[in-house]
Amino acid sequence: RMQNSRSKPCSCPSLKMREVASMYFTMVAAFLVILVVALQGSAPRQSDFPYKVPLDPQGLLELSWNVSYPEQAVHFQLLIRDLQFGLLFGMSDRGEFENADLAVLWSDGHNSYFGDAWSDAKGQLHMDSQQDYQLLEARRAPEGLYLLFRRAFSTCDPKDYLIEDGTVHLIYGILEKPVRSLQAINISALHGGLQRVQLLKPNISIPELPSDMKTMEITAPDVVIPSQETTYWCYMAELPEGFPKHHIIMYEPVVTAGNEALVHHMEVFQCAAEFDSFPHYNGPCDSKMKPDRLNYCRHVLAAWAMGAQAFYYPEEAGLAFGGPGSSRYLRLEIHYHNPLVFKGRHDSSGIRLYYTASLRPYDAGIMELGLVYTPVMAIPPGEDSFILTGYCTDKCTQLALPAAGIRIFASQLHTHLAGRKVVTVLSREGRERQVVNADGHYSPHFQEIRMLKEVVAVFPGDELITTCTYNTEDRSRATVGGFGILEEMCVNYVHYYPQTQLELCKSAVDPGYLHRYFNLVNRFNDEEICMCPQVSVPQQFYSIPWNTFNRDVLKSLYGFAPISMHCNKSSAVRFPGEWEKQPLPSITERLREPGPRCPPAPGPQPAAPVPLNLGQLRRD
């Protein structure tokens, strides 16, 4: 009987194809309306934009972004909490508003527009003939206006900024009055500023974390942030008595809610093991009250800068702390950037360390590459890009590295105020093989430990060459190498495993050759440069008249004179061997600069702004 009923023709009313289609499209349309309403009412999922940074000191502009390496593009989400009559957002070489590449939202009081623009050397705005900031969505939400837009790393438009690895200087400006047109915007009258970030974060997979992992927070004890623009705050913490050896396997920032725009960067240092105790201290790092002994707390355990995420060690390695031969004392240093001079802000920010007693196969180590801190390396005044290079030679790596080599997984670049670019290249048998880390828009105000996109293997006999580019256009006398903030450094702290005895692999020009330079300059110039042995190297540099000849000869000297190599063990003792008057490594083959990858042209997009319906923008 069941079978019979099944075989009967269906008595349902038959639907014509047109009606089915009509119902289908009505359902789709209804779904889309629901979707649009839902989108308008809620912010996008945070997971879509894993990186976040406040642009302005009040935190009214919040930038989130993600990076797509397959698409070679960045997706930006800008939250404007207090929209007035629009805003400029963009990128420039060092954070200037001239020669900048900009996305602009503006209103004439009735209608709103979005467009890709650029500013010339005088700061005048122009609509870009190629619209490469692609607006995806503009949406109001209870917390403010969200703008979502996309930008390819490289657009092959000469007016556009090339987004590269390393530091990017982001700029913003708020329009407080309606403007007739893009060209009518006066950049110099804007309320604006800059924020530095690493836009192209490495796409690394997060290692599995052990079940016995513990956390420890090294945080400021409810500090009142001083009401001045810049403060470096120091706080001493200590590990429990008898704390055994552990591995740090990750760390992340702990930032007090509301202070996200004030906490600029933070570092945790371990103190030197040769002292049994360190005094307690909680105060500004430059205070006369700070005990001198705190200067012996320089071994970096963790470093974070604004916009950085959690830092993970590779699965095979951890950073050792605790146990015999390791100090119990730690120094937290926080840089507060408070340009609006807020008063009475309390802060308990710091760094959360994740550590394990189940030691991983390898201890991680930190090695210093670059130039020795010495005045024999100097930069003449008035230079726009003077280059100094520090070497870690094949002779040193041959002696100090294990046969299986080491693996570099992270790097922190460091110069003082004149530094503009830093790059370390691995060279093997005279041929440059690989860039270890490079920052073509380096800023001394933004130094973070960066995980590398790919681990770099270094073998005995390899060379690591670190080059720094400096700008001294605002200086009237020579800048010498040294520890002072107006002296210079050129360093790459590389994080690697397995740890070796090699802590420092750096060079400087041979002092004897520099003495010959001073002799030559003295013979060539009428002005007497005192060559007396009692006159210090900085004094001799300060007394040089910086004509073209003296500049060029110094450049040539650094490019060919033999070097003094520092191939040092942890104890600041050199490895045995002859390290003076070493020949400069010769490079027979350079790495080719990769040309920019141009995305397929989306067809000539008209150089016209996109009109937006944001309703009447408020008048103050």
XYZ file of C-alpha atoms in Angstrom:
620
model
C 0.000 0.000 0.000
C 2.890 2.329 0.837
C 4.316 1.627 -2.576
C 1.019 2.513 -4.228
C 0.757 5.876 -2.561
C 4.293 6.569 -3.568
C 3.666 5.877 -7.217
C 0.644 8.189 -7.442
C 1.322 11.520 -9.124
C 2.032 14.330 -6.660
C -1.041 16.354 -5.804
C 0.978 19.443 -4.696
C 0.030 22.571 -6.677
C 2.578 22.869 -9.442
C 4.782 26.003 -9.294
C 5.705 27.674 -12.536
C 9.410 28.318 -13.023
C 8.867 32.096 -13.024
C 7.191 31.967 -9.599
C 10.002 29.834 -8.159
C 12.528 32.338 -9.432
C 10.498 35.209 -8.046
C 10.273 33.579 -4.591
C 13.999 32.787 -4.657
C 14.976 36.348 -5.478
C 12.580 37.728 -2.860
C 14.232 35.497 -0.248
C 17.718 36.529 -1.364
C 16.706 40.193 -1.303
C 15.233 39.782 2.192
C 18.408 38.046 3.333
C 20.539 40.849 1.882
C 18.454 43.485 3.653
C 18.880 41.556 6.937
C 22.621 41.250 6.231
C 23.031 44.957 5.496
C 21.089 45.884 8.641
C 23.170 43.429 10.672
C 26.382 44.849 9.202
C 25.341 48.382 9.964
C 24.565 47.542 13.545
C 27.717 45.651 14.480
C 31.422 46.147 14.124
C 33.296 43.618 11.944
C 34.728 40.639 13.790
C 37.996 41.572 15.511
C 39.581 38.411 14.116
C 39.324 39.959 10.630
C 41.733 42.713 11.695
C 44.264 41.195 14.106
C 46.524 44.273 14.371
C 45.422 47.465 16.058
C 46.958 50.820 17.029
C 45.596 54.201 18.192
C 46.635 56.914 15.712
C 46.213 59.989 17.926
C 47.166 60.578 21.595
C 43.491 60.769 22.662
C 42.591 57.489 20.957
C 39.786 59.052 18.848
C 41.177 57.418 15.675
C 41.781 53.696 15.846
C 43.420 51.793 13.005
C 43.071 48.018 12.607
C 44.475 46.063 9.670
C 45.260 42.680 8.189
C 47.838 41.605 5.636
C 47.153 39.288 2.703
C 50.415 37.970 1.230
C 48.598 36.006 -1.526
C 46.830 39.212 -2.625
C 49.888 41.389 -1.801
C 47.512 43.865 -0.150
C 46.655 45.431 3.206
C 43.044 45.846 4.373
C 42.560 48.804 6.705
C 39.701 49.492 9.092
C 39.663 53.011 10.484
C 37.336 53.801 13.376
C 36.663 57.543 13.666
C 35.026 58.045 17.077
C 34.388 61.760 16.656
C 33.839 62.554 12.981
C 33.848 66.273 12.195
C 34.192 67.172 8.490
C 36.508 64.387 7.405
C 40.057 63.195 7.717
C 43.327 62.456 5.925
C 45.119 59.145 6.458
C 48.258 58.072 4.666
C 51.931 57.203 4.494
C 55.115 59.138 3.847
C 58.861 58.526 3.965
C 59.383 59.770 7.524
C 55.965 61.025 8.631
C 55.953 64.370 6.785
C 52.743 65.792 5.303
C 54.641 66.824 2.151
C 55.184 64.205 -0.593
C 52.656 61.961 1.159
C 50.328 59.287 -0.237
C 46.836 59.881 1.207
C 43.307 58.530 1.502
C 41.005 61.501 2.150
C 37.445 61.704 3.452
C 35.988 65.218 3.245
C 32.663 67.018 3.341
C 31.418 70.340 2.014
C 28.817 70.357 4.779
C 26.164 68.597 2.650
C 27.888 65.835 0.677
C 30.819 63.597 1.651
C 33.537 62.179 -0.616
C 36.383 59.651 -0.414
C 39.413 59.666 -2.717
C 43.068 58.687 -3.200
C 45.256 61.820 -3.183
C 48.882 62.902 -2.886
C 50.599 65.993 -1.545
C 53.451 67.758 -3.348
C 56.651 69.192 -1.846
C 54.716 72.299 -0.774
C 51.948 70.287 0.904
C 49.314 71.053 -1.752
C 46.809 68.194 -2.240
C 46.033 66.664 -5.661
C 43.564 63.942 -6.654
C 45.569 60.901 -7.812
C 45.011 59.959 -11.462
C 45.203 56.307 -10.337
C 42.825 55.576 -7.433
C 44.626 52.883 -5.415
C 43.008 53.255 -1.995
C 39.863 51.219 -2.720
C 36.969 52.073 -0.425
C 35.105 48.876 0.539
C 32.631 50.201 3.088
C 31.708 53.272 5.110
C 29.408 52.508 7.993
C 28.088 54.257 11.069
C 27.995 52.333 14.367
C 27.267 53.431 17.953
C 31.008 53.922 18.593
C 31.671 56.006 15.469
C 32.215 55.770 11.727
C 34.033 52.761 10.268
C 35.915 53.159 6.987
C 37.150 49.938 5.356
C 39.569 50.233 2.477
C 42.194 48.211 0.666
C 45.614 49.073 -0.713
C 48.086 46.889 -2.670
C 51.681 46.808 -1.326
C 52.966 48.086 -4.649
C 50.873 50.007 -7.181
C 53.597 51.132 -9.638
C 52.082 54.616 -9.381
C 54.967 57.095 -8.915
C 52.773 59.152 -6.548
C 52.135 56.171 -4.253
C 54.117 54.929 -1.276
C 55.628 51.438 -1.660
C 54.596 49.378 1.384
C 57.656 47.341 2.409
C 58.887 45.273 5.366
C 59.995 47.339 8.328
C 58.679 50.583 9.778
C 55.900 52.570 8.086
C 55.206 56.183 9.106
C 51.424 56.656 9.118
C 50.037 60.199 9.162
C 46.583 61.533 9.990
C 44.865 64.918 9.931
C 41.389 65.879 11.134
C 39.187 68.287 9.132
C 37.425 70.571 11.605
C 35.555 72.673 9.007
C 33.732 71.839 5.757
C 35.817 72.269 2.568
C 34.665 73.082 -0.977
C 37.029 70.612 -2.611
C 40.039 68.393 -1.998
C 42.383 71.110 -3.315
C 40.974 73.570 -0.761
C 42.304 71.525 2.187
C 45.147 73.412 3.880
C 47.462 70.771 5.332
C 49.379 73.200 7.561
C 46.167 74.206 9.381
C 45.147 70.615 10.189
C 45.160 69.045 13.605
C 47.289 65.976 12.795
C 50.201 63.744 13.683
C 52.080 60.544 12.926
C 52.173 56.978 14.176
C 54.864 54.396 13.382
C 53.954 50.736 12.854
C 55.254 47.592 11.212
C 52.405 47.119 8.694
C 53.652 43.902 7.065
C 53.569 41.526 10.017
C 55.144 38.095 9.397
C 52.611 35.381 8.659
C 53.988 32.857 11.156
C 52.113 29.908 12.570
C 51.696 30.016 16.336
C 53.579 27.152 18.021
C 51.723 24.786 20.346
C 52.075 25.878 23.967
C 52.820 23.330 26.742
C 50.176 22.355 29.328
C 52.445 23.287 32.277
C 52.857 26.861 31.041
C 52.765 29.554 33.746
C 52.577 33.336 33.520
C 54.315 36.126 35.363
C 53.433 39.806 35.022
C 56.206 42.383 35.335
C 54.131 45.553 35.643
C 54.458 49.104 36.945
C 52.986 49.455 40.476
C 50.155 51.949 39.814
C 52.479 54.716 38.624
C 51.195 58.267 38.078
C 52.393 59.115 34.534
C 54.385 62.388 34.752
C 52.695 65.361 33.033
C 55.434 65.867 30.443
C 55.819 64.716 26.833
C 58.467 61.996 27.315
C 59.189 59.842 30.359
C 61.283 56.685 30.676
C 60.086 54.947 33.841
C 62.186 52.274 35.614
C 60.857 49.707 38.056
C 62.824 46.877 39.697
C 61.171 43.477 40.145
C 62.623 40.209 41.382
C 62.072 36.512 40.821
C 61.206 34.332 43.852
C 64.124 33.026 45.954
C 65.544 29.780 44.513
C 63.613 30.181 41.202
C 64.916 27.292 39.015
C 65.781 27.483 35.321
C 62.760 27.959 33.049
C 62.229 28.803 29.385
C 60.281 31.898 28.373
C 58.244 30.720 25.359
C 56.147 33.819 24.630
C 55.315 37.241 26.015
C 52.705 39.908 25.397
C 51.938 43.452 26.502
C 49.683 44.297 29.437
C 48.452 47.859 28.844
C 46.201 49.629 31.351
C 42.820 50.353 29.737
C 42.616 53.972 28.630
C 46.413 54.359 28.341
C 46.794 52.633 24.945
C 47.874 55.887 23.289
C 50.378 56.819 26.047
C 52.381 53.594 26.495
C 54.850 53.847 23.624
C 57.198 50.948 24.300
C 58.301 48.634 27.130
C 61.290 46.396 27.843
C 62.179 43.875 30.554
C 65.917 43.498 31.259
C 67.671 40.935 33.437
C 70.444 42.213 35.705
C 74.071 41.033 35.728
C 74.643 37.833 37.745
C 77.881 39.085 39.340
C 75.961 41.238 41.852
C 74.176 39.444 44.709
C 71.553 42.136 45.105
C 70.090 45.197 43.430
C 68.328 48.092 45.162
C 64.565 48.519 44.825
C 63.651 51.441 42.591
C 60.470 52.861 41.111
C 60.917 56.192 39.325
C 62.118 58.002 36.189
C 65.150 56.308 34.577
C 66.978 59.647 34.257
C 66.434 60.680 37.894
C 69.448 61.543 40.051
C 67.867 59.263 42.653
C 68.239 56.184 40.406
C 70.963 53.894 41.836
C 73.931 53.455 39.435
C 73.800 49.701 39.828
C 70.619 49.624 37.695
C 72.890 50.343 34.695
C 74.029 46.702 35.019
C 70.549 45.462 34.067
C 70.935 45.340 30.278
C 70.212 41.752 29.195
C 66.940 41.991 27.209
C 64.293 39.394 28.100
C 61.356 41.041 26.305
C 60.706 44.180 24.261
C 57.374 45.517 22.982
C 56.465 48.616 20.949
C 53.060 50.075 20.076
C 51.213 48.018 17.454
C 53.178 44.820 18.200
C 51.379 41.593 19.096
C 52.457 38.712 21.298
C 56.005 37.441 20.629
C 56.440 33.656 20.272
C 59.654 31.651 20.472
C 60.036 28.840 17.906
C 58.941 25.397 19.169
C 62.519 24.134 19.500
C 63.784 26.961 21.729
C 63.066 29.133 24.751
C 64.824 32.020 26.481
C 66.416 30.757 29.701
C 65.880 32.608 32.951
C 66.215 31.559 36.586
C 68.534 28.914 37.974
C 72.217 29.132 38.919
C 74.322 31.779 37.155
C 71.197 33.875 36.407
C 70.225 37.013 38.339
C 66.894 37.112 40.218
C 66.599 40.846 39.502
C 64.668 42.324 36.566
C 64.259 45.927 35.422
C 61.067 47.056 33.668
C 61.459 50.173 31.511
C 58.379 51.944 30.092
C 58.476 54.839 27.635
C 55.433 57.061 28.167
C 54.636 59.425 25.296
C 52.277 62.092 26.636
C 52.254 65.009 24.145
C 48.902 66.349 25.410
C 50.457 66.435 28.925
C 47.583 64.622 30.679
C 47.820 64.964 34.485
C 47.102 62.319 37.092
C 46.853 59.288 34.768
C 47.552 56.083 36.706
C 49.312 53.207 34.958
C 50.069 49.572 35.728
C 51.252 48.483 32.289
C 54.032 45.984 31.682
C 54.795 42.640 30.085
C 53.309 39.203 30.731
C 55.893 36.414 30.403
C 54.729 32.875 29.591
C 57.242 30.294 30.797
C 57.643 26.566 31.297
C 59.714 24.261 33.513
C 59.686 21.653 30.705
C 62.791 22.936 28.968
C 62.797 22.910 25.172
C 65.689 21.304 23.221
C 67.625 24.595 22.825
C 68.323 27.747 24.777
C 67.805 30.859 22.654
C 70.608 33.427 22.593
C 71.038 37.073 21.638
C 74.033 38.212 19.594
C 75.116 41.773 18.796
C 76.097 42.503 15.187
C 77.273 45.797 13.682
C 79.740 48.412 14.893
C 81.689 48.565 18.145
C 80.743 51.579 20.334
C 83.824 53.665 19.549
C 84.495 57.235 18.342
C 86.729 55.993 15.495
C 83.529 55.554 13.454
C 82.164 59.036 12.731
C 79.689 60.857 10.489
C 80.515 64.349 9.155
C 77.898 67.067 9.761
C 75.439 68.106 7.016
C 75.143 64.624 5.429
C 71.774 63.448 4.086
C 72.735 59.754 3.844
C 76.153 58.740 5.180
C 76.787 54.993 5.372
C 78.728 53.056 8.021
C 79.163 49.268 7.928
C 79.960 46.763 10.680
C 81.208 43.250 9.967
C 80.916 39.838 11.587
C 83.659 38.064 9.629
C 84.007 34.503 8.345
C 87.009 34.029 10.661
C 84.852 34.717 13.728
C 81.879 32.543 12.700
C 84.278 29.740 11.673
C 85.687 29.708 15.188
C 82.597 30.403 17.279
C 79.604 28.728 15.600
C 78.774 24.999 15.839
C 79.182 22.879 12.699
C 75.395 22.581 12.312
C 75.095 26.382 12.410
C 72.599 28.592 14.198
C 69.059 29.731 13.284
C 68.145 33.427 13.545
C 64.390 33.855 14.153
C 64.047 37.478 15.314
C 65.932 40.757 15.226
C 65.964 44.192 16.867
C 67.697 47.007 14.977
C 69.224 49.894 16.941
C 70.772 53.289 16.237
C 70.583 56.655 17.977
C 68.874 59.811 16.642
C 70.637 60.166 13.260
C 69.809 56.601 12.054
C 67.548 56.393 8.960
C 68.073 52.877 7.509
C 69.510 49.607 8.834
C 70.075 46.332 6.990
C 71.917 43.085 7.797
C 72.866 40.764 4.939
C 74.211 37.197 5.141
C 77.131 36.582 2.802
C 78.718 33.187 2.001
C 82.018 32.801 0.100
C 81.875 36.458 -0.960
C 78.318 36.236 -2.324
C 75.405 37.967 -0.621
C 72.802 35.253 0.002
C 69.942 36.636 2.064
C 68.675 39.714 3.891
C 68.454 38.914 7.616
C 66.473 42.063 8.484
C 66.067 45.404 6.726
C 64.287 48.637 7.579
C 64.408 51.313 4.879
C 62.301 53.742 6.967
C 63.942 52.976 10.306
C 63.143 55.282 13.222
C 65.117 55.405 16.484
C 61.762 56.166 18.161
C 60.307 52.790 17.177
C 62.463 49.811 18.110
C 60.832 46.432 18.553
C 62.012 42.833 18.439
C 60.584 41.591 15.140
C 59.959 37.959 14.316
C 61.470 37.213 10.905
C 59.277 36.004 8.027
C 61.640 33.087 7.606
C 64.325 31.661 9.861
C 67.879 32.430 8.625
C 70.475 29.643 8.919
C 74.059 30.851 9.569
C 76.969 28.415 9.237
C 80.643 28.580 10.241
C 82.497 30.708 7.652
C 79.438 32.890 6.842
C 79.619 36.677 7.146
C 76.967 38.987 8.605
C 77.254 42.553 7.316
C 75.248 45.342 8.978
C 74.922 48.711 7.241
C 73.444 51.867 8.774
C 72.527 55.065 6.931
C 72.592 58.349 8.859
C 71.289 61.887 8.357
C 73.201 64.727 10.066
C 71.790 67.672 8.079
C 70.756 69.400 11.308
C 74.216 69.076 12.947
C 77.155 71.463 12.799
C 79.894 69.144 14.078
C 80.906 65.528 13.523
C 78.861 62.759 15.176
C 81.094 60.052 16.670
C 80.254 56.521 17.763
C 79.466 56.005 21.462
C 76.824 55.583 24.168
C 75.518 59.172 24.358
C 72.214 59.963 22.651
C 73.975 62.495 20.358
C 76.658 59.920 19.570
C 75.795 57.038 17.231
C 75.379 53.281 17.178
C 74.769 50.689 14.464
C 73.558 47.438 15.986
C 71.383 44.460 15.147
C 70.516 42.309 18.171
C 69.731 38.949 16.560
C 67.747 36.304 18.474
C 68.813 32.789 17.557
C 69.227 29.182 18.740
C 71.098 27.119 19.857
C 72.862 29.591 22.169
C 76.633 29.758 21.668
C 79.430 31.551 23.534
C 79.503 34.240 20.828
C 77.700 37.277 22.259
C 79.167 40.024 20.131
C 80.492 39.967 16.567
C 81.279 43.555 15.568
C 83.975 45.686 13.991
C 85.452 49.197 13.745
C 88.057 50.803 11.490
C 91.690 50.127 12.490
C 92.768 53.069 14.762
C 96.198 53.265 13.077
C 94.594 53.925 9.684
C 92.342 56.585 11.214
C 95.471 58.270 12.622
C 96.900 58.361 9.082
C 93.668 60.013 7.947
C 94.064 62.761 10.554
C 97.704 63.225 9.432
C 96.646 63.538 5.788
C 93.857 66.004 6.558
C 96.294 68.038 8.630
C 98.825 68.209 5.787
C 96.141 69.215 3.282
C 94.478 71.914 5.341
C 95.889 75.247 6.408
C 93.986 75.068 9.664
C 96.077 73.233 12.212
C 94.420 70.119 13.574
C 96.193 69.244 16.767
C 97.621 65.762 16.308
C 99.089 65.603 19.797
C 98.603 62.105 21.231
C 96.778 63.559 24.265
C 93.967 64.962 22.065
C 91.031 62.528 21.966
C 89.639 61.072 18.722
C 86.327 62.999 19.117
C 88.274 66.276 19.560
C 90.248 65.551 16.384
C 87.005 64.880 14.479
C 85.422 68.071 15.875
C 88.339 70.188 14.628
C 88.202 68.962 10.983
C 86.983 71.537 8.411
C 84.357 69.480 6.556
C 85.094 70.278 2.925
C 84.311 67.803 0.132
C 87.837 66.404 0.157
C 87.820 65.570 3.874
C 84.353 63.987 3.595
C 85.218 61.861 0.565
C 88.517 60.653 2.001
C 86.784 59.571 5.224
C 84.169 57.660 3.169
C 86.967 55.985 1.190
C 88.876 55.134 4.366
C 85.840 53.331 5.815
C 85.399 51.515 2.500
C 88.901 50.021 2.283
C 90.913 50.268 5.550
C 91.430 47.093 7.585
C 89.231 46.566 10.631
C 89.588 45.699 14.287
C 87.264 42.717 14.948
C 85.491 42.113 18.234
C 84.700 38.391 18.295
C 83.613 38.213 21.933
C 82.396 35.632 24.413
C 79.737 36.393 26.985
C 82.338 37.595 29.441
C 83.446 40.416 27.069
C 86.615 38.396 26.412
C 87.627 37.873 22.786
C 87.921 34.401 21.339
C 91.620 33.495 20.977
C 93.142 34.631 17.665
C 94.477 37.627 15.756
C 91.708 40.218 15.475
C 93.512 43.482 14.702
C 94.150 44.808 11.145
C 91.813 42.270 9.582
C 91.006 42.658 5.866
C 87.533 43.895 4.958
C 85.377 41.021 3.658
C 85.224 41.238 -0.127
C 81.817 40.894 -1.776
C 81.939 39.615 -5.346
C 78.185 39.290 -5.884
C 75.449 41.535 -4.479
C 71.818 40.609 -3.914
C 69.588 42.082 -6.603
C 67.011 44.563 -5.338
C 63.626 42.958 -6.036
C 61.665 45.163 -8.444
C 58.176 46.196 -7.322
C 55.470 43.685 -8.262
C 52.770 45.620 -10.077
C 49.250 44.317 -9.594
C 47.182 43.770 -12.741
C 45.800 47.190 -13.637
C 42.125 47.381 -12.622
C 41.481 49.426 -15.766
C 41.801 53.188 -15.734
C 39.715 54.273 -12.771
C 38.540 57.848 -13.176
C 40.403 60.321 -10.997
C 37.172 61.226 -9.257
C 36.251 60.864 -5.597
C 33.614 58.370 -4.448
C 30.493 60.206 -3.142
C 29.318 58.835 0.225
C 25.979 59.108 1.916
C 26.928 59.713 5.532
C 23.985 62.005 6.248
C 24.526 65.548 7.413
C 27.948 65.757 9.073
C 27.672 67.558 12.357
C 28.436 71.214 12.776
C 30.139 72.090 16.034
